[in-house]
Tab-separated table of C-alpha atoms in Angstrom:
chain	number	residue	atom	x	y	z
Z	10	MET	CA	23.590	9.639	6.902
Z	11	LEU	CA	19.903	10.337	7.465
Z	12	ARG	CA	20.010	13.852	8.842
Z	13	ASN	CA	16.990	15.615	10.334
Z	14	THR	CA	14.819	12.573	9.767
Z	15	SER	CA	12.919	12.991	13.022
Z	16	ARG	CA	11.948	16.597	12.353
Z	17	LEU	CA	10.673	15.655	8.942
Z	18	ALA	CA	8.982	12.470	10.055
Z	19	ARG	CA	6.843	14.365	12.523
Z	20	ALA	CA	5.225	15.947	9.484
Z	21	SER	CA	4.705	12.578	7.846
Z	22	PRO	CA	2.080	12.484	5.139
Z	23	VAL	CA	-1.242	11.018	6.098
Z	24	ALA	CA	-4.523	10.623	4.371
Z	25	CYS	CA	-7.944	9.856	5.808
Z	26	SER	CA	-7.057	10.389	9.449
Z	27	ALA	CA	-9.980	10.158	11.839
Z	28	PRO	CA	-9.389	9.461	15.536
Z	29	SER	CA	-13.087	8.897	16.150
Z	30	LEU	CA	-13.208	5.785	13.951
Z	31	ARG	CA	-13.338	2.292	15.406
Z	32	THR	CA	-10.165	0.387	16.216
Z	33	SER	CA	-8.816	-1.576	13.269
Z	34	ALA	CA	-8.287	-5.303	13.040
Z	35	GLY	CA	-4.685	-4.660	13.946
Z	36	SER	CA	-5.567	-3.540	17.469
Z	37	ALA	CA	-8.445	-5.905	18.051
Z	38	ARG	CA	-8.343	-8.822	20.475
Z	39	ARG	CA	-6.123	-10.923	18.163
Z	40	LEU	CA	-2.735	-10.041	19.603
Z	41	TYR	CA	-0.289	-11.003	16.890
Z	42	THR	CA	0.799	-13.754	14.590
Z	43	THR	CA	4.323	-15.074	14.201
Z	44	ASP	CA	3.499	-16.815	10.922
Z	45	ASN	CA	5.693	-15.106	8.327
Z	46	SER	CA	5.455	-17.957	5.850
Z	47	THR	CA	3.521	-15.837	3.356
Z	48	HIS	CA	5.528	-12.603	3.495
Z	49	GLY	CA	8.915	-13.933	4.593
Z	50	VAL	CA	9.689	-10.851	6.694
Z	51	LYS	CA	11.480	-11.648	9.936
Z	52	THR	CA	12.921	-8.185	10.565
Z	53	LEU	CA	11.266	-4.939	9.535
Z	54	GLY	CA	13.208	-1.686	9.378
Z	55	VAL	CA	11.482	1.678	9.805
Z	56	VAL	CA	13.177	4.980	8.971
Z	57	GLY	CA	11.788	7.928	10.895
Z	58	ALA	CA	10.382	7.738	14.435
Z	59	GLY	CA	7.654	10.310	14.031
Z	60	GLN	CA	3.954	9.626	14.426
Z	61	MET	CA	3.791	7.449	11.321
Z	62	GLY	CA	7.055	5.575	11.770
Z	63	GLY	CA	6.380	4.824	15.420
Z	64	GLY	CA	2.894	3.597	14.592
Z	65	ILE	CA	4.167	1.333	11.814
Z	66	ALA	CA	6.771	-0.123	14.166
Z	67	GLN	CA	4.183	-0.794	16.871
Z	68	VAL	CA	1.688	-2.532	14.577
Z	69	ALA	CA	4.369	-4.630	12.876
Z	70	SER	CA	5.490	-5.930	16.251
Z	71	GLN	CA	2.130	-6.148	18.001
Z	72	VAL	CA	0.048	-7.622	15.196
Z	73	ALA	CA	2.454	-9.241	12.720
Z	74	GLY	CA	4.843	-10.389	15.436
Z	75	VAL	CA	7.984	-9.436	13.505
Z	76	ARG	CA	11.159	-7.923	14.902
Z	77	VAL	CA	11.473	-4.206	14.241
Z	78	VAL	CA	14.445	-1.873	14.033
Z	79	LEU	CA	13.298	1.747	14.314
Z	80	VAL	CA	15.925	4.235	13.138
Z	81	ASP	CA	16.018	7.989	13.574
Z	82	SER	CA	18.865	10.493	13.612
Z	83	GLN	CA	17.750	11.863	17.000
Z	84	GLN	CA	17.698	9.743	20.139
Z	85	ALA	CA	15.125	12.040	21.741
Z	86	GLN	CA	12.681	11.342	18.931
Z	87	LEU	CA	13.169	7.612	19.335
Z	88	GLU	CA	12.381	7.925	23.030
Z	89	ARG	CA	9.239	9.926	22.242
Z	90	ALA	CA	8.145	7.209	19.823
Z	91	LEU	CA	8.491	4.595	22.566
Z	92	GLN	CA	6.478	6.769	24.938
Z	93	THR	CA	3.705	7.062	22.353
Z	94	MET	CA	3.680	3.279	21.963
Z	95	ASP	CA	3.421	2.902	25.730
Z	96	HIS	CA	0.408	5.213	25.672
Z	97	PHE	CA	-1.381	3.222	22.932
Z	98	LEU	CA	-0.609	-0.112	24.592
Z	99	ALA	CA	-1.699	1.098	28.035
Z	100	LYS	CA	-5.040	2.218	26.612
Z	101	ASN	CA	-5.536	-1.191	25.012
Z	102	ILE	CA	-4.694	-2.925	28.306
Z	103	ALA	CA	-7.162	-0.711	30.159
Z	104	LYS	CA	-9.878	-1.585	27.645
Z	105	GLY	CA	-9.129	-5.288	27.936
Z	106	LYS	CA	-8.035	-5.598	24.320
Z	107	ILE	CA	-4.560	-6.913	25.139
Z	108	THR	CA	-2.791	-8.268	28.196
Z	109	GLU	CA	0.155	-6.771	30.016
Z	110	GLN	CA	2.254	-9.676	28.789
Z	111	ALA	CA	1.299	-9.001	25.162
Z	112	ALA	CA	2.260	-5.345	25.577
Z	113	GLN	CA	5.648	-6.298	27.007
Z	114	GLU	CA	6.227	-8.755	24.172
Z	115	THR	CA	5.348	-6.054	21.637
Z	116	LYS	CA	7.935	-3.695	23.117
Z	117	SER	CA	10.560	-6.434	23.415
Z	118	ARG	CA	10.526	-6.986	19.652
Z	119	ILE	CA	11.320	-3.328	18.892
Z	120	ALA	CA	14.923	-2.091	18.844
Z	121	ILE	CA	15.834	1.566	18.334
Z	122	SER	CA	18.974	3.105	16.886
Z	123	THR	CA	20.388	6.327	15.475
Z	124	ASP	CA	22.621	4.280	13.149
Z	125	VAL	CA	21.127	3.477	9.743
Z	126	ALA	CA	23.631	0.635	9.368
Z	127	LYS	CA	21.506	-1.289	11.881
Z	128	LEU	CA	19.077	-1.864	9.007
Z	129	GLN	CA	21.510	-4.056	7.098
Z	130	GLU	CA	19.793	-7.260	8.236
Z	131	ALA	CA	16.226	-6.033	7.618
Z	132	ASP	CA	14.167	-7.986	5.096
Z	133	PHE	CA	11.782	-5.099	4.485
Z	134	ILE	CA	12.304	-1.379	5.191
Z	135	VAL	CA	9.616	1.313	5.340
Z	136	GLU	CA	10.611	4.965	4.944
Z	137	ALA	CA	8.327	7.295	6.920
Z	138	ALA	CA	9.737	10.786	6.460
Z	139	SER	CA	8.042	13.949	5.193
Z	140	GLU	CA	6.472	14.532	1.792
Z	141	ASN	CA	9.626	16.001	0.278
Z	142	VAL	CA	11.123	14.378	-2.778
Z	143	LEU	CA	14.662	15.605	-2.024
Z	144	ILE	CA	14.568	14.091	1.449
Z	145	LYS	CA	13.263	10.821	0.072
Z	146	GLU	CA	16.012	10.785	-2.544
Z	147	LYS	CA	18.674	11.052	0.168
Z	148	ILE	CA	17.057	8.361	2.270
Z	149	PHE	CA	16.587	5.847	-0.527
Z	150	LYS	CA	20.119	6.305	-1.818
Z	151	GLU	CA	21.344	5.603	1.706
Z	152	LEU	CA	19.066	2.602	2.092
Z	153	ALA	CA	20.249	1.164	-1.221
Z	154	ARG	CA	23.786	1.381	0.139
Z	155	VAL	CA	23.211	-0.287	3.512
Z	156	ALA	CA	20.343	-2.723	2.938
Z	157	LYS	CA	20.987	-6.266	1.798
Z	158	PRO	CA	20.370	-6.815	-1.931
Z	159	GLU	CA	17.162	-8.797	-1.455
Z	160	ALA	CA	15.575	-6.308	0.955
Z	161	ILE	CA	12.386	-4.563	-0.162
Z	162	LEU	CA	12.349	-0.768	0.215
Z	163	ALA	CA	8.911	0.751	0.777
Z	164	SER	CA	7.861	4.375	1.047
Z	165	ASN	CA	5.013	5.705	3.149
Z	166	THR	CA	4.612	8.585	0.696
Z	167	SER	CA	1.067	9.746	0.107
Z	168	SER	CA	1.563	11.492	-3.226
Z	169	ILE	CA	5.082	11.214	-4.694
Z	170	SER	CA	5.713	8.889	-7.628
Z	171	ILE	CA	6.970	5.450	-6.601
Z	172	THR	CA	8.580	5.121	-10.030
Z	173	LYS	CA	10.577	8.279	-9.321
Z	174	ILE	CA	11.582	7.051	-5.857
Z	175	GLY	CA	12.585	3.673	-7.282
Z	176	ALA	CA	14.853	5.402	-9.786
Z	177	PHE	CA	16.878	6.812	-6.877
Z	178	THR	CA	18.119	3.262	-6.273
Z	179	PRO	CA	19.833	0.577	-8.382
Z	180	ARG	CA	17.000	-1.800	-7.413
Z	181	PRO	CA	13.723	-0.183	-8.581
Z	182	GLU	CA	12.107	-3.616	-8.790
Z	183	LYS	CA	12.421	-3.792	-4.978
Z	184	VAL	CA	10.733	-0.408	-4.368
Z	185	VAL	CA	7.020	-0.080	-3.578
Z	186	GLY	CA	4.572	2.354	-2.011
Z	187	MET	CA	3.043	1.343	1.330
Z	188	HIS	CA	0.899	4.265	2.415
Z	189	PHE	CA	-0.398	3.822	5.958
Z	190	MET	CA	-3.109	6.037	7.407
Z	191	ASN	CA	-2.799	8.000	10.620
Z	192	PRO	CA	-2.942	6.920	13.414
Z	193	VAL	CA	-1.494	3.629	12.226
Z	194	PRO	CA	-2.636	1.481	15.193
Z	195	ILE	CA	-6.257	2.544	14.577
Z	196	MET	CA	-6.807	3.117	10.863
Z	197	GLN	CA	-7.585	-0.009	8.877
Z	198	LEU	CA	-6.341	0.831	5.383
Z	199	VAL	CA	-2.953	0.600	3.720
Z	200	GLU	CA	-2.707	1.914	0.177
Z	201	ILE	CA	-0.310	-0.195	-1.919
Z	202	ILE	CA	1.327	1.426	-4.937
Z	203	PRO	CA	3.595	-0.481	-7.333
Z	204	GLY	CA	5.920	1.628	-9.467
Z	205	LEU	CA	6.670	1.023	-13.133
Z	206	ALA	CA	9.532	-1.348	-12.272
Z	207	THR	CA	8.112	-2.945	-9.107
Z	208	SER	CA	8.292	-6.737	-9.376
Z	209	GLU	CA	5.418	-9.117	-8.723
Z	210	HIS	CA	7.393	-10.613	-5.840
Z	211	THR	CA	7.806	-7.203	-4.220
Z	212	LEU	CA	4.111	-6.458	-4.637
Z	213	SER	CA	2.915	-9.825	-3.311
Z	214	THR	CA	5.274	-9.626	-0.322
Z	215	THR	CA	4.002	-6.138	0.518
Z	216	LEU	CA	0.369	-7.199	0.275
Z	217	ALA	CA	1.035	-10.221	2.493
Z	218	LEU	CA	2.883	-8.134	5.081
Z	219	ALA	CA	0.064	-5.577	5.224
Z	220	LYS	CA	-2.421	-8.408	5.760
Z	221	ALA	CA	-0.247	-9.850	8.539
Z	222	MET	CA	-0.337	-6.406	10.166
Z	223	GLY	CA	-4.120	-6.661	10.284
Z	224	LYS	CA	-4.713	-4.153	7.514
Z	225	THR	CA	-7.066	-4.021	4.576
Z	226	THR	CA	-5.295	-3.048	1.356
Z	227	ALA	CA	-6.326	-1.006	-1.660
Z	228	GLN	CA	-4.039	-0.923	-4.697
Z	229	SER	CA	-3.541	2.309	-6.604
Z	230	ASP	CA	-1.869	3.114	-9.882
Z	231	ASP	CA	1.286	5.203	-9.506
Z	232	ARG	CA	-0.214	8.619	-10.141
Z	233	PRO	CA	0.007	11.818	-8.052
Z	234	GLY	CA	-1.893	11.532	-4.772
Z	235	PHE	CA	-2.801	7.912	-5.495
Z	236	ILE	CA	-6.447	7.218	-4.581
Z	237	ALA	CA	-6.743	8.579	-1.051
Z	238	ASN	CA	-5.168	11.998	-1.415
Z	239	ARG	CA	-6.235	12.529	-5.039
Z	240	LEU	CA	-9.764	12.611	-3.607
Z	241	LEU	CA	-9.242	13.837	-0.038
Z	242	CYS	CA	-6.883	16.800	-0.303
Z	243	PRO	CA	-8.790	18.714	-3.009
Z	244	TYR	CA	-11.858	18.376	-0.773
Z	245	LEU	CA	-9.941	19.849	2.161
Z	246	ASN	CA	-8.452	22.554	-0.073
Z	247	GLU	CA	-11.894	23.574	-1.320
Z	248	ALA	CA	-13.175	23.814	2.250
Z	249	ILE	CA	-10.287	26.180	2.994
Z	250	ASN	CA	-11.206	28.220	-0.086
Z	251	ALA	CA	-14.794	28.372	1.174
Z	252	LEU	CA	-13.557	29.761	4.497
Z	253	GLN	CA	-11.340	32.255	2.696
Z	254	ASP	CA	-14.244	33.434	0.519
Z	255	GLY	CA	-16.527	33.921	3.519
Z	256	LEU	CA	-18.988	31.220	2.459
Z	257	GLY	CA	-19.329	30.264	6.102
Z	258	SER	CA	-17.495	30.269	9.418
Z	259	ARG	CA	-15.115	27.437	10.269
Z	260	GLU	CA	-17.755	25.979	12.589
Z	261	ASP	CA	-20.516	26.233	9.978
Z	262	ILE	CA	-18.379	24.593	7.289
Z	263	ASP	CA	-17.370	21.727	9.572
Z	264	THR	CA	-20.879	21.246	10.995
Z	265	THR	CA	-22.415	21.164	7.509
Z	266	LEU	CA	-20.117	18.400	6.338
Z	267	LYS	CA	-20.424	16.447	9.600
Z	268	LEU	CA	-24.175	16.554	10.038
Z	269	GLY	CA	-25.251	17.149	6.448
Z	270	CYS	CA	-22.899	14.701	4.709
Z	271	ASN	CA	-22.257	12.291	7.614
Z	272	MET	CA	-18.499	12.870	7.651
Z	273	PRO	CA	-16.737	11.699	10.863
Z	274	MET	CA	-15.266	15.192	11.265
Z	275	GLY	CA	-15.358	18.478	9.425
Z	276	PRO	CA	-12.796	19.203	6.693
Z	277	LEU	CA	-11.092	22.039	8.560
Z	278	THR	CA	-10.731	19.921	11.697
Z	279	LEU	CA	-9.397	17.055	9.599
Z	280	ALA	CA	-6.890	19.330	7.854
Z	281	ASP	CA	-5.683	20.508	11.266
Z	282	PHE	CA	-5.302	16.911	12.412
Z	283	ILE	CA	-3.356	15.866	9.297
Z	284	GLY	CA	-1.129	18.954	9.393
Z	285	LEU	CA	-1.631	21.951	7.123
Z	286	ASP	CA	1.954	21.704	5.885
Z	287	THR	CA	1.277	18.134	4.791
Z	288	VAL	CA	-1.954	19.115	3.029
Z	289	LEU	CA	-0.075	21.925	1.261
Z	290	ALA	CA	2.773	19.619	0.215
Z	291	ILE	CA	0.306	17.151	-1.307
Z	292	MET	CA	-1.660	19.885	-3.096
Z	293	ARG	CA	1.574	21.204	-4.574
Z	294	VAL	CA	2.417	17.740	-5.882
Z	295	LEU	CA	-1.057	17.391	-7.397
Z	296	HIS	CA	-0.927	20.851	-8.956
Z	297	SER	CA	2.590	20.559	-10.362
Z	298	GLU	CA	2.164	17.018	-11.675
Z	299	LEU	CA	-1.406	17.256	-13.021
Z	300	GLY	CA	-1.363	20.943	-13.976
Z	301	GLU	CA	-5.052	21.646	-13.396
Z	302	ASP	CA	-6.321	24.750	-11.621
Z	303	LYS	CA	-8.632	22.663	-9.433
Z	304	PHE	CA	-5.516	21.423	-7.632
Z	305	ARG	CA	-4.085	24.903	-6.982
Z	306	PRO	CA	-3.354	25.276	-3.244
Z	307	SER	CA	-5.610	27.715	-1.439
Z	308	PRO	CA	-3.903	31.059	-0.710
Z	309	LEU	CA	-5.253	30.853	2.839
Z	310	LEU	CA	-3.649	27.425	3.281
Z	311	ILE	CA	-0.313	28.828	2.115
Z	312	LYS	CA	-0.675	31.790	4.479
Z	313	TYR	CA	-1.351	29.563	7.489
Z	314	VAL	CA	1.654	27.373	6.746
Z	315	ASP	CA	3.859	30.451	6.293
Z	316	ALA	CA	2.677	31.641	9.712
Z	317	GLY	CA	3.603	28.310	11.303
Z	318	TRP	CA	-0.049	27.521	11.995
Z	319	LEU	CA	0.115	23.852	11.077
Z	320	GLY	CA	-2.786	22.478	13.077
Z	321	VAL	CA	-2.765	20.144	16.060
Z	322	LYS	CA	0.997	19.528	16.030
Z	323	SER	CA	1.830	23.240	16.300
Z	324	GLY	CA	-1.002	24.056	18.702
Z	325	LYS	CA	-2.840	26.304	16.238
Z	326	GLY	CA	-4.439	25.911	12.841
Z	327	PHE	CA	-8.021	26.671	11.920
Z	328	TYR	CA	-8.705	25.946	15.592
Z	329	ASP	CA	-6.663	26.647	18.707
Z	330	TYR	CA	-5.253	23.512	20.370
Z	331	ALA	CA	-2.818	25.125	22.806
Z	332	LYS	CA	-5.145	24.788	25.805
Z	333	LYS	CA	-6.062	21.192	24.914
Z	334	GLN	CA	-2.384	20.201	24.865
Z	335	LYS	CA	-1.658	21.530	28.356
């Protein structure tokens, strides 16, 4: 069974996360569409009820109008995911972007369960656990056992080879990368990554589903980090090296990139928001797979993760968030 999925999903990989950006098409005034004639997905399964999994479930229901089964090994995590959805929907109601009825309909299409067997009728399943290849191997082997033969199995991985993940199953042609950005209800992009064996049908279905969810897609070759994190995480890592080397204070580094380069937020703030453990996991994938020194994780990044200073989710990273969370 899918053990410890919720703990791992809370550290789900994300890429260009920026809470200050405008609301995506998925949370705009168009509420949802029930036209699944192009993607054929009537029921979507999501594995992992962390920040990413819960967001994927919400957008699939709210915007694409499909039924969703959200699975996690811990009931408490499932309840937290529903609470987070309530928060997002309430904000949209308050801003006049959706009606109370639309919010209720969104929630009514989402079922939760701690039993992975509940995914056996899903047409499309998205895995949203942490950036750990061993965890993904366990999950995909389990999904291959319980999912119906025609079901597509997608991973929200932000750096791990889709070809490798597909090889964990007897149906690699049905495996694809579907990398959402965090927070899912706000960020517009989904990175689509076909593996070596991914079929054209799997790819076209995934592209159509992402479009139905109100997302813009970019397609990447199946290489470490794909497009988003191949470019983003080395930038964050170098900012951490600059802090380590005393090039500037955390505030000076962030202010320079914000006001001098017009970035929505500074790199150290962004790393905190993503999760320093996630940034480290992606840098380790880039370094081990590509072998170049420019991808070597910053010693300061490693030290912070070892200390449990993971950023916003732990209350402390390059900045202190403990007071803000009270």
